[in-house]
Amino acid sequence: MAVITNILKGDCLDRLTEVKDNSVDLIITSPPYADSRVKTYGGINPEKYVEWFLPRSQQFLRVLKPSGTFILNIKEKVVNGERSTYVLELILALRKQGWLWTEEFIWHKKNSYPGKWPNRFRDSWERLLQFNKTKSFFMNQEAVMVPMGDWAQTRLKNLSLIDLGRDESKVKSGFGKKVANWLSRSKAYPTNVLHMATETNNKNHSAVFPEALPEWFIKLFTKTGGWVLDPFLGSGTTTRVASRMGRNSIGIEILEEYYRAALRDVNRLDDKLVDNQVYEQITQVRHIYVR
Amino acid sequence: MAVITNILKGDCLDRLTEVKDNSVDLIITSPPYADSRVKTYGGINPEKYVEWFLPRSQQFLRVLKPSGTFILNIKEKVVNGERSTYVLELILALRKQGWLWTEEFIWHKKNSYPGKWPNRFRDSWERLLQFNKTKSFFMNQEAVMVPMGDWAQTRLKNLSLIDLGRDESKVKSGFGKKVANWLSRSKAYPTNVLHMATETNNKNHSAVFPEALPEWFIKLFTKTGGWVLDPFLGSGTTTRVASRMGRNSIGIEILEEYYRAALRDVNRLDDKLVDNQVYEQITQVRHIYVR
DNA sequence: AGCTCTTATGAATCATTGA
DNA sequence: GTCAATGATTCATAAGAGC
């Protein structure tokens, strides 16, 4: 299987017009957060954020497969002592645009930014909003199962009476099947709270998006050979992870500096893969469009 | 100091009219969540939730001191495969009512309800929304400091051993002050993510509110002798904790069964305090109004 | 007294069945 | 059709039992 990685430069509003309808399995992105300072990276005024976001999410809606998922990593900042409400308004607006607001995951940042303020504590969580086009989206829950706690080990040794009773209450033909199910379980399904540390990059830009984050959602919402899109790519975390996991990806970045970083990132990955003698997994990189 | 605990029966919309303006330091409550089934406990239709809530929060706004805080524990349910939006709409509506939306804490429920569904994981978090009347609210951050992790412990231990030696040799140099500084740093400030398990009560009703939750916010937002209000008291967790912590409290409960349970709860607490020979801390219980 | 092992159950959600 | 009730599924915690 060839893995394609496209790094595009520009505003996703423009570049996404080159991408086919219903062609992407997962959109995962951390857009520029609204900021009262207009000068910073992609700084959009909180009051105009929804207005700015909607035409872009319209494109997301178009390119996403009906079975696809859109994961939006976002967190409102404190403005004048209050949490901004533009994220809440964005959720409501996206629903009006046709998205289903399926779930809100919490990213618990175990090593949150230090600091002390007189009237608030450190902010150590962000929203991971899940939107879908349809209720029948693809989800590979088994791919993200986690090892069970100690408790389960002991319980698995002896099936408790209550569990046997519950099994007996079911259809009797499936009894053995259920027990086998229990015994095979060394892993449990996760919850909607993700505990991941931010990656403290000493490099020039802030890489707040840890690799584990896109990795988890790519495992959950795509198959090998599927297509991943990050319309606000930054320095290339999503495309790097997608490529490593055997998924095709499109990353769009408007700032020259980050765009170049993402390109370098892909090249570096290629070199590494060559060294590891799995170069055949990647036949095409850069500037290869979906259509 | 006498600690007063008032358990009132009825709808908080009515009973709060008996409470003075600007008299409460902390309102902390877990209101009935919106539910499509109308029959259940206090079940309010999601579409009418905001409309139902606002006149009550108007009373909360009136009785809260300018320096006070309102903590709202709530979580939207899944309806027809989507998260309901009534909580988002409630936040926006409360701001219009004059509240400041200061912060959103996350309650990570370590023992969330089990279950497996084809398109979602277990829901293991709830919102703890913080609202204030003014930006200059009271906050005692030191009261909720948590012990540092093992890494910090060992580091502190080593440092203090070294400093102790130095301190003995330089008693008069004023160096001891620095040591004291270090020693006071055995604790760290918490974040806005709270990890607490729900209490699995074997009793008749569901007491999902663990004692640790109101305890944490009472420590943070009130002083000894302050006033705590829970307008949707349930079986009396908030008043029990407040009383134990030397805070006066008002709890309002509409259902006869929970009201009686809360009353029994206060009585039981009295007995225990008598046994512990600190009865003088409580001189009045029940039916003693603020005005 | 201090272990280990057992058991009950909870602000859940979905599919199915019945009205 | 729509809507309401019922059953099945599932895991972390703590109380209780056993040793």
XYZ file of C-alpha atoms (C1' of nucleotides) in Angstrom:
620
model
C 0.000 0.000 0.000
C 1.277 3.415 -0.955
C 0.904 6.134 1.628
C 0.308 9.614 0.287
C 1.125 12.732 2.297
C 0.076 16.071 0.858
C 1.307 19.257 2.462
C -0.481 22.260 0.990
C 0.205 25.925 1.584
C -2.560 28.448 1.903
C -5.905 29.093 3.555
C -7.865 25.857 3.877
C -10.910 27.788 2.656
C -9.190 28.050 -0.743
C -7.152 24.874 -0.925
C -9.974 22.568 0.141
C -11.822 23.418 -3.085
C -9.287 21.113 -4.744
C -10.387 18.160 -2.626
C -13.199 15.848 -3.744
C -16.572 15.536 -2.017
C -16.935 12.694 0.504
C -13.305 11.663 0.326
C -11.919 12.110 3.853
C -12.353 9.678 6.763
C -11.139 11.884 9.588
C -10.668 15.605 10.002
C -8.660 16.356 13.106
C -7.363 19.807 13.822
C -6.483 22.393 16.382
C -7.459 25.691 14.778
C -6.034 29.034 15.811
C -7.893 29.984 18.942
C -9.633 33.299 19.110
C -7.454 35.962 20.595
C -8.006 39.590 21.299
C -4.478 40.282 20.091
C -4.849 40.356 16.335
C -1.163 40.206 15.563
C -0.480 36.663 16.723
C -0.621 33.537 14.622
C -3.902 33.536 12.806
C -5.406 35.597 15.580
C -9.128 35.908 15.062
C -11.255 38.186 17.171
C -13.523 36.200 19.524
C -16.584 38.074 18.309
C -15.879 37.217 14.702
C -14.663 33.671 15.293
C -17.846 31.816 14.366
C -18.280 33.954 11.280
C -14.681 33.166 10.286
C -15.003 29.445 11.011
C -18.280 28.574 9.313
C -17.265 28.863 5.614
C -14.282 26.624 6.383
C -16.341 24.042 8.241
C -18.689 24.104 5.261
C -15.785 22.767 3.216
C -15.027 20.196 5.930
C -18.609 19.024 5.713
C -18.319 18.665 1.958
C -15.076 16.687 1.823
C -15.882 14.408 4.764
C -17.287 10.971 3.989
C -20.751 10.250 5.421
C -19.061 7.683 7.652
C -16.343 10.145 8.640
C -15.650 12.092 11.822
C -14.529 15.645 12.565
C -12.501 16.179 15.752
C -12.055 19.789 16.814
C -9.503 20.559 19.522
C -10.297 23.913 21.017
C -10.406 25.793 24.312
C -11.758 29.222 25.011
C -9.392 31.640 26.667
C -9.982 33.986 29.554
C -10.867 37.470 28.390
C -11.351 40.167 30.989
C -11.704 37.640 33.795
C -14.315 35.550 32.024
C -14.256 32.504 29.776
C -15.136 33.508 26.234
C -18.319 32.007 24.880
C -17.313 31.737 21.251
C -16.719 27.987 21.491
C -20.234 27.429 22.826
C -21.597 29.599 20.035
C -19.499 27.678 17.518
C -20.987 24.358 18.611
C -24.496 25.729 18.209
C -23.614 27.220 14.822
C -22.039 23.997 13.557
C -25.208 22.096 14.417
C -27.196 24.619 12.408
C -24.767 24.031 9.551
C -25.737 20.373 9.509
C -23.202 18.747 11.816
C -24.205 16.304 14.529
C -22.543 17.136 17.854
C -21.919 13.543 18.809
C -19.597 13.842 21.772
C -17.248 16.037 23.753
C -14.027 14.358 24.833
C -11.862 15.972 27.486
C -8.142 16.191 26.952
C -6.678 16.292 30.444
C -3.227 17.842 30.081
C -1.262 16.170 32.814
C 1.574 18.686 32.594
C -0.316 21.882 32.131
C 1.369 25.228 31.853
C 2.566 26.422 35.257
C 1.550 29.689 36.782
C -0.406 31.304 39.567
C -3.217 33.803 39.393
C -5.208 35.389 42.201
C -8.588 34.124 41.078
C -8.086 30.971 39.025
C -6.038 27.811 38.879
C -3.986 26.416 36.049
C -6.043 25.427 33.022
C -5.246 21.790 32.435
C -7.914 20.618 30.006
C -9.117 21.260 26.489
C -12.174 20.305 24.536
C -12.076 17.631 21.839
C -15.394 18.113 20.109
C -16.636 15.274 17.939
C -18.895 16.125 15.017
C -20.353 13.777 12.429
C -22.330 13.963 9.219
C -24.455 10.925 10.029
C -25.217 8.764 13.034
C -23.695 5.724 11.355
C -20.071 6.782 11.426
C -17.152 4.373 11.472
C -15.634 3.624 14.871
C -13.037 0.953 15.664
C -13.366 0.825 19.421
C -11.160 -2.245 19.808
C -8.190 -0.338 18.396
C -7.951 1.939 21.417
C -8.658 -0.511 24.223
C -6.485 -0.097 27.289
C -5.149 -2.691 29.750
C -7.543 -3.388 32.590
C -6.789 -2.462 36.168
C -5.612 -4.937 38.778
C -9.145 -5.406 39.876
C -10.100 -7.127 36.635
C -7.345 -9.679 36.863
C -8.687 -11.083 40.096
C -12.225 -11.009 38.882
C -11.387 -12.860 35.712
C -9.973 -15.775 37.698
C -13.295 -16.548 39.266
C -16.398 -15.494 37.463
C -18.592 -14.115 40.209
C -22.004 -15.544 40.911
C -23.705 -12.370 39.839
C -22.028 -12.488 36.479
C -22.955 -16.104 35.994
C -26.499 -15.250 36.979
C -26.620 -12.408 34.559
C -25.350 -14.703 31.856
C -27.924 -17.362 32.650
C -30.690 -14.820 32.418
C -29.823 -14.331 28.799
C -30.561 -16.595 25.904
C -29.248 -19.986 26.930
C -27.711 -20.815 23.603
C -25.226 -17.979 23.935
C -24.034 -18.846 27.418
C -20.720 -20.410 26.523
C -20.028 -17.672 24.091
C -20.396 -15.036 26.778
C -18.069 -16.777 29.202
C -15.472 -17.027 26.504
C -15.936 -13.331 25.945
C -15.214 -12.627 29.576
C -12.151 -14.802 29.743
C -10.624 -13.227 26.659
C -10.852 -9.777 28.166
C -7.578 -8.412 29.375
C -8.386 -4.978 28.052
C -11.134 -2.504 28.700
C -12.702 0.225 26.625
C -11.519 3.749 27.404
C -13.741 6.619 28.494
C -14.251 10.058 26.999
C -11.501 11.542 29.196
C -8.030 11.333 27.657
C -4.995 11.756 29.878
C -2.095 12.950 27.788
C 0.864 15.167 28.538
C 1.650 18.061 26.263
C 4.915 17.724 24.432
C 7.340 20.331 25.644
C 9.131 21.206 22.481
C 12.236 23.281 22.944
C 12.011 24.301 19.312
C 10.954 27.606 17.879
C 7.207 27.122 17.752
C 4.698 25.851 20.254
C 3.743 22.269 19.435
C 0.910 21.882 21.867
C -0.612 18.984 19.952
C 1.059 15.824 21.301
C 1.462 12.970 18.820
C -0.590 10.694 21.044
C -3.665 12.808 20.400
C -4.041 12.435 16.601
C -2.752 8.880 16.952
C -5.598 7.937 19.269
C -8.298 9.394 17.027
C -6.717 8.023 13.846
C -6.754 4.547 15.363
C -10.333 5.023 16.474
C -11.897 6.587 13.398
C -9.890 5.342 10.384
C -8.580 2.143 8.852
C -5.192 1.602 7.277
C -5.192 3.320 3.908
C -7.830 5.825 4.956
C -7.591 9.590 4.504
C -6.844 12.073 7.264
C -7.155 15.851 6.921
C -5.746 18.608 9.100
C -6.807 21.975 7.666
C -4.752 23.899 10.257
C -1.672 21.724 10.161
C 0.866 23.794 12.050
C 4.247 22.147 11.952
C 2.975 18.812 10.709
C 2.122 16.626 13.677
C -1.036 15.177 12.158
C 0.483 14.307 8.794
C 3.569 12.833 10.460
C 1.494 10.571 12.674
C -0.912 9.618 9.879
C 1.956 8.653 7.601
C 3.617 6.600 10.312
C 0.320 4.789 10.853
C -0.151 3.973 7.186
C -2.883 6.533 6.556
C -2.936 8.973 3.666
C -3.176 12.572 4.720
C -3.656 16.137 3.622
C -2.303 18.978 5.694
C -2.960 22.617 4.945
C -0.983 25.444 6.503
C -1.192 29.124 5.764
C 2.022 30.381 7.351
C 5.194 29.967 5.327
C 7.292 29.084 8.358
C 5.069 26.255 9.556
C 4.475 25.052 6.011
C 8.215 24.681 5.516
C 8.557 22.947 8.873
C 5.883 20.453 7.882
C 7.610 19.812 4.560
C 10.946 19.244 6.283
C 9.115 16.966 8.673
C 7.828 14.772 5.844
C 11.263 14.604 4.288
C 12.875 13.644 7.542
C 10.326 10.915 7.952
C 11.131 9.616 4.489
C 14.825 9.417 5.328
C 14.056 7.544 8.483
C 11.839 5.120 6.625
C 14.541 4.594 4.026
C 16.926 3.779 6.804
C 14.434 1.364 8.195
C 14.047 -0.268 4.808
C 10.336 0.278 4.592
C 10.592 2.940 1.921
C 8.180 1.106 -0.292
C 5.429 2.123 2.085
C 5.758 5.655 0.814
C 5.753 6.224 -2.894
C 4.490 9.724 -3.088
C 4.913 12.802 -0.986
C 3.898 16.396 -1.393
C 1.766 18.044 -4.011
C -0.179 14.976 -4.931
C -3.785 15.949 -4.724
C -6.755 13.782 -4.080
C -8.124 14.570 -7.498
C -19.217 29.973 66.861
C -22.647 28.573 66.340
C -23.270 26.660 63.131
C -26.735 26.927 61.659
C -28.164 24.327 59.302
C -31.499 25.048 57.667
C -33.267 22.327 55.743
C -36.255 23.742 53.879
C -38.929 21.877 51.951
C -40.301 23.176 48.694
C -39.315 24.702 45.381
C -36.266 26.919 45.767
C -38.044 29.492 43.591
C -40.511 29.992 46.440
C -38.419 29.333 49.506
C -35.541 31.568 48.449
C -37.798 34.610 48.744
C -37.338 34.165 52.496
C -33.587 34.635 52.217
C -31.985 38.069 52.425
C -30.203 39.834 49.566
C -26.404 39.454 49.434
C -26.265 36.970 52.298
C -24.744 33.789 50.858
C -21.038 33.142 50.233
C -21.310 30.018 48.106
C -24.102 28.428 46.120
C -23.177 24.911 45.119
C -25.710 22.579 43.617
C -26.429 19.779 41.237
C -29.837 20.538 39.775
C -32.057 17.919 38.190
C -30.689 17.327 34.709
C -32.936 17.708 31.739
C -34.541 14.455 30.746
C -36.875 13.526 27.978
C -38.759 11.270 30.353
C -40.951 13.656 32.268
C -41.870 11.252 35.047
C -38.507 10.935 36.735
C -37.271 13.053 39.629
C -37.727 16.672 38.721
C -37.511 15.768 35.059
C -37.495 18.934 32.985
C -37.705 18.795 29.219
C -34.392 19.803 27.563
C -36.137 22.400 25.420
C -37.675 24.092 28.432
C -34.700 23.756 30.744
C -33.301 27.270 30.386
C -36.746 28.762 30.767
C -37.227 26.707 33.933
C -33.818 27.536 35.350
C -33.613 31.304 34.842
C -36.173 32.498 37.432
C -34.400 30.336 40.006
C -30.947 31.592 39.100
C -32.392 35.108 39.388
C -32.974 34.328 43.057
C -29.470 32.882 43.352
C -28.108 36.128 41.949
C -30.067 38.116 44.493
C -29.086 36.182 47.621
C -25.411 35.772 46.679
C -22.942 38.212 48.161
C -20.976 40.311 45.629
C -17.890 38.410 46.773
C -19.682 35.073 46.485
C -19.481 32.220 43.985
C -22.034 29.973 42.290
C -20.902 26.459 41.357
C -23.218 24.543 39.034
C -22.659 20.800 38.555
C -24.335 19.665 35.367
C -23.866 17.421 32.334
C -25.918 17.147 29.205
C -27.154 13.707 28.226
C -27.241 12.003 24.869
C -30.526 12.432 23.064
C -31.010 10.656 19.774
C -27.290 10.055 19.323
C -26.282 13.665 19.998
C -25.280 15.642 23.060
C -28.033 18.013 24.108
C -27.166 21.686 23.822
C -29.251 22.993 26.683
C -26.243 23.392 28.984
C -24.483 25.556 26.417
C -27.618 27.608 26.037
C -27.908 27.883 29.808
C -24.404 29.316 30.099
C -25.188 31.941 27.473
C -28.488 32.751 29.167
C -26.923 33.083 32.610
C -24.421 35.588 31.244
C -27.300 37.610 29.845
C -28.887 37.452 33.287
C -25.852 39.224 34.704
C -23.598 36.363 35.807
C -19.920 36.274 34.968
C -18.868 32.860 33.596
C -15.550 32.792 35.382
C -14.409 29.233 34.914
C -15.345 25.692 33.968
C -13.898 22.989 36.175
C -13.965 19.388 35.040
C -15.068 16.673 37.430
C -13.360 13.525 36.213
C -15.441 10.632 37.551
C -12.928 7.875 38.041
C -15.643 5.265 38.418
C -18.021 6.235 35.680
C -21.045 4.192 34.790
C -20.161 1.086 32.797
C -21.569 0.155 29.458
C -20.702 -0.419 25.852
C -22.287 1.180 22.855
C -21.514 0.950 19.171
C -20.617 4.609 18.720
C -19.512 6.091 22.024
C -17.473 5.393 25.127
C -18.435 5.726 28.756
C -19.124 9.268 29.911
C -16.733 9.901 32.763
C -16.819 13.653 33.298
C -19.197 16.394 34.336
C -19.096 20.145 34.179
C -18.562 22.284 37.285
C -19.425 25.749 36.031
C -18.259 28.685 38.097
C -20.289 31.879 37.978
C -19.720 35.097 39.887
C -21.446 38.416 40.457
C -18.228 40.414 40.371
C -14.630 39.887 39.347
C -13.447 40.440 42.888
C -14.808 37.256 44.423
C -13.306 35.614 47.494
C -10.956 32.695 46.844
C -8.776 30.939 49.401
C -6.425 29.052 47.110
C -4.139 27.911 49.910
C -6.982 25.946 51.497
C -7.117 23.445 48.651
C -3.416 22.948 48.015
C -2.510 19.342 47.374
C 0.577 17.371 48.409
C 3.282 17.415 45.778
C 4.105 14.308 43.806
C 6.800 11.819 44.733
C 9.357 13.565 42.589
C 8.860 16.788 44.498
C 8.801 14.990 47.827
C 12.236 13.456 47.377
C 13.624 16.687 46.051
C 12.224 18.622 48.963
C 13.484 16.022 51.417
C 17.023 16.228 50.059
C 16.982 19.972 49.978
C 15.665 20.316 53.455
C 18.303 17.931 54.806
C 21.042 20.014 53.283
C 19.454 23.236 54.328
C 18.938 21.949 57.818
C 22.698 21.482 58.239
C 23.391 24.875 56.847
C 20.744 26.316 59.043
C 22.421 25.009 62.189
C 25.742 26.504 61.212
C 24.272 29.839 60.276
C 21.546 30.324 62.776
C 21.902 34.052 63.036
C 22.322 34.877 59.363
C 18.654 34.825 58.584
C 19.095 31.832 56.331
C 16.411 29.960 58.208
C 13.818 32.109 56.589
C 14.676 30.605 53.234
C 14.374 27.132 54.630
C 10.935 27.958 55.923
C 10.072 29.118 52.443
C 11.112 25.816 51.005
C 9.328 23.848 53.660
C 6.088 25.636 52.920
C 6.335 24.329 49.384
C 5.476 20.755 50.191
C 2.136 21.473 48.578
C 1.137 22.644 45.138
C -1.876 24.463 43.774
C -4.441 22.251 42.075
C -5.668 22.644 38.512
C -9.169 23.021 37.151
C -9.524 19.257 36.709
C -10.844 17.423 39.781
C -10.420 13.674 40.042
C -13.082 12.227 42.295
C -14.996 8.976 42.371
C -18.751 8.971 42.684
C -19.937 7.552 45.970
C -21.712 4.283 45.446
C -24.298 4.418 48.147
C -25.969 1.181 49.043
C -28.920 3.183 50.248
C -32.233 3.740 48.592
C -31.523 6.912 46.660
C -28.701 7.932 44.389
C -26.153 10.189 46.041
C -23.900 10.822 43.097
C -22.485 13.979 44.616
C -19.426 12.777 46.533
C -18.682 14.630 49.766
C -15.260 15.597 48.478
C -16.865 17.807 45.841
C -18.735 20.327 48.013
C -15.913 20.072 50.537
C -13.371 21.245 47.981
C -15.419 24.232 46.862
C -16.451 25.166 50.411
C -12.791 25.254 51.400
C -11.958 27.297 48.340
C -14.758 29.847 48.333
C -15.840 30.317 51.972
C -14.408 31.022 55.393
C -15.417 29.397 58.652
C -18.753 30.833 59.678
C -19.729 31.657 56.104
C -23.027 30.734 54.462
C -23.498 27.920 51.946
C -26.656 27.354 49.903
C -27.773 24.282 47.976
C -31.121 25.013 46.325
C -31.443 21.415 45.036
C -30.261 19.650 48.141
C -31.169 16.045 47.465
C -30.423 13.880 50.466
C -28.305 16.489 52.219
C -24.697 16.049 51.173
C -23.964 19.769 50.936
C -25.489 20.701 54.286
C -23.806 17.753 55.982
C -20.384 18.743 54.670
C -20.917 22.443 55.358
C -21.917 21.736 58.934
C -18.956 19.466 59.491
C -16.689 22.227 58.175
C -18.118 24.875 60.472
C -20.119 26.691 57.801
C -23.753 27.724 58.101
C -25.945 26.355 55.381
C -29.360 26.403 53.777
C -30.587 23.394 51.845
C -33.835 23.357 49.886
C -35.438 20.163 48.643
C -38.773 19.753 46.936
C -39.302 16.004 47.275
C -40.658 14.787 50.597
C -38.490 11.670 50.607
C -35.181 13.490 50.094
C -36.233 16.292 52.441
C -36.800 13.754 55.213
C -33.532 12.055 54.435
C -31.706 15.372 54.713
C -33.418 16.073 58.020
C -32.456 12.654 59.373
C -28.977 13.343 58.149
C -28.704 16.534 60.179
C -30.017 14.787 63.274
C -27.563 11.960 62.922
C -24.783 14.474 62.604
C -25.947 16.138 65.798
C -25.755 12.864 67.676
C -22.291 12.218 66.434
C -21.155 15.676 67.449
C -22.639 15.195 70.901
C -20.661 11.981 71.215
C -17.571 13.852 70.174
C -18.268 16.511 72.783
C -18.255 19.374 70.331
C -21.964 19.926 70.546
C -21.477 23.577 71.358
C -20.546 24.104 67.733
C -24.131 23.563 66.770
C -26.799 25.482 68.575
C -29.508 25.615 65.989
C -30.764 23.255 63.360
C -33.710 23.295 60.994
C -36.290 25.977 60.373
C -34.096 28.833 61.428
C -34.202 31.296 58.599
C -31.594 33.820 57.663
C -34.043 36.619 58.276
C -5.755 -6.368 63.185
C -4.668 -6.580 58.513
C -4.845 -9.001 54.591
C -7.437 -11.038 50.229
C -11.471 -12.169 47.918
C -16.501 -11.403 46.853
C -20.420 -8.748 45.706
C -23.480 -4.878 44.797
C -24.376 -1.022 42.092
C -24.243 3.574 39.976
C -27.204 11.389 36.964
C -25.579 5.686 31.133
C -26.925 4.465 26.452
C -28.858 1.798 22.761
C -31.817 -1.649 20.545
C -35.937 -3.751 20.793
C -40.624 -4.225 21.818
C -45.167 -2.547 22.620
C -48.758 1.096 22.614
C -45.220 6.911 11.659
C -43.921 8.559 16.723
C -43.135 7.807 21.440
C -42.583 5.364 25.810
C -41.096 1.370 28.456
C -37.973 -2.703 29.027
C -33.738 -5.417 28.753
C -28.826 -5.930 27.859
C -24.435 -4.337 28.276
C -20.315 -3.014 31.400
C -16.191 -1.380 34.912
C -14.319 1.021 39.040
C -15.059 1.446 43.764
C -16.022 0.264 48.478
C -18.328 -2.275 51.805
C -18.526 -6.764 53.615
C -17.101 -11.454 54.167
C -13.542 -14.741 54.922
C -8.994 -16.112 56.755
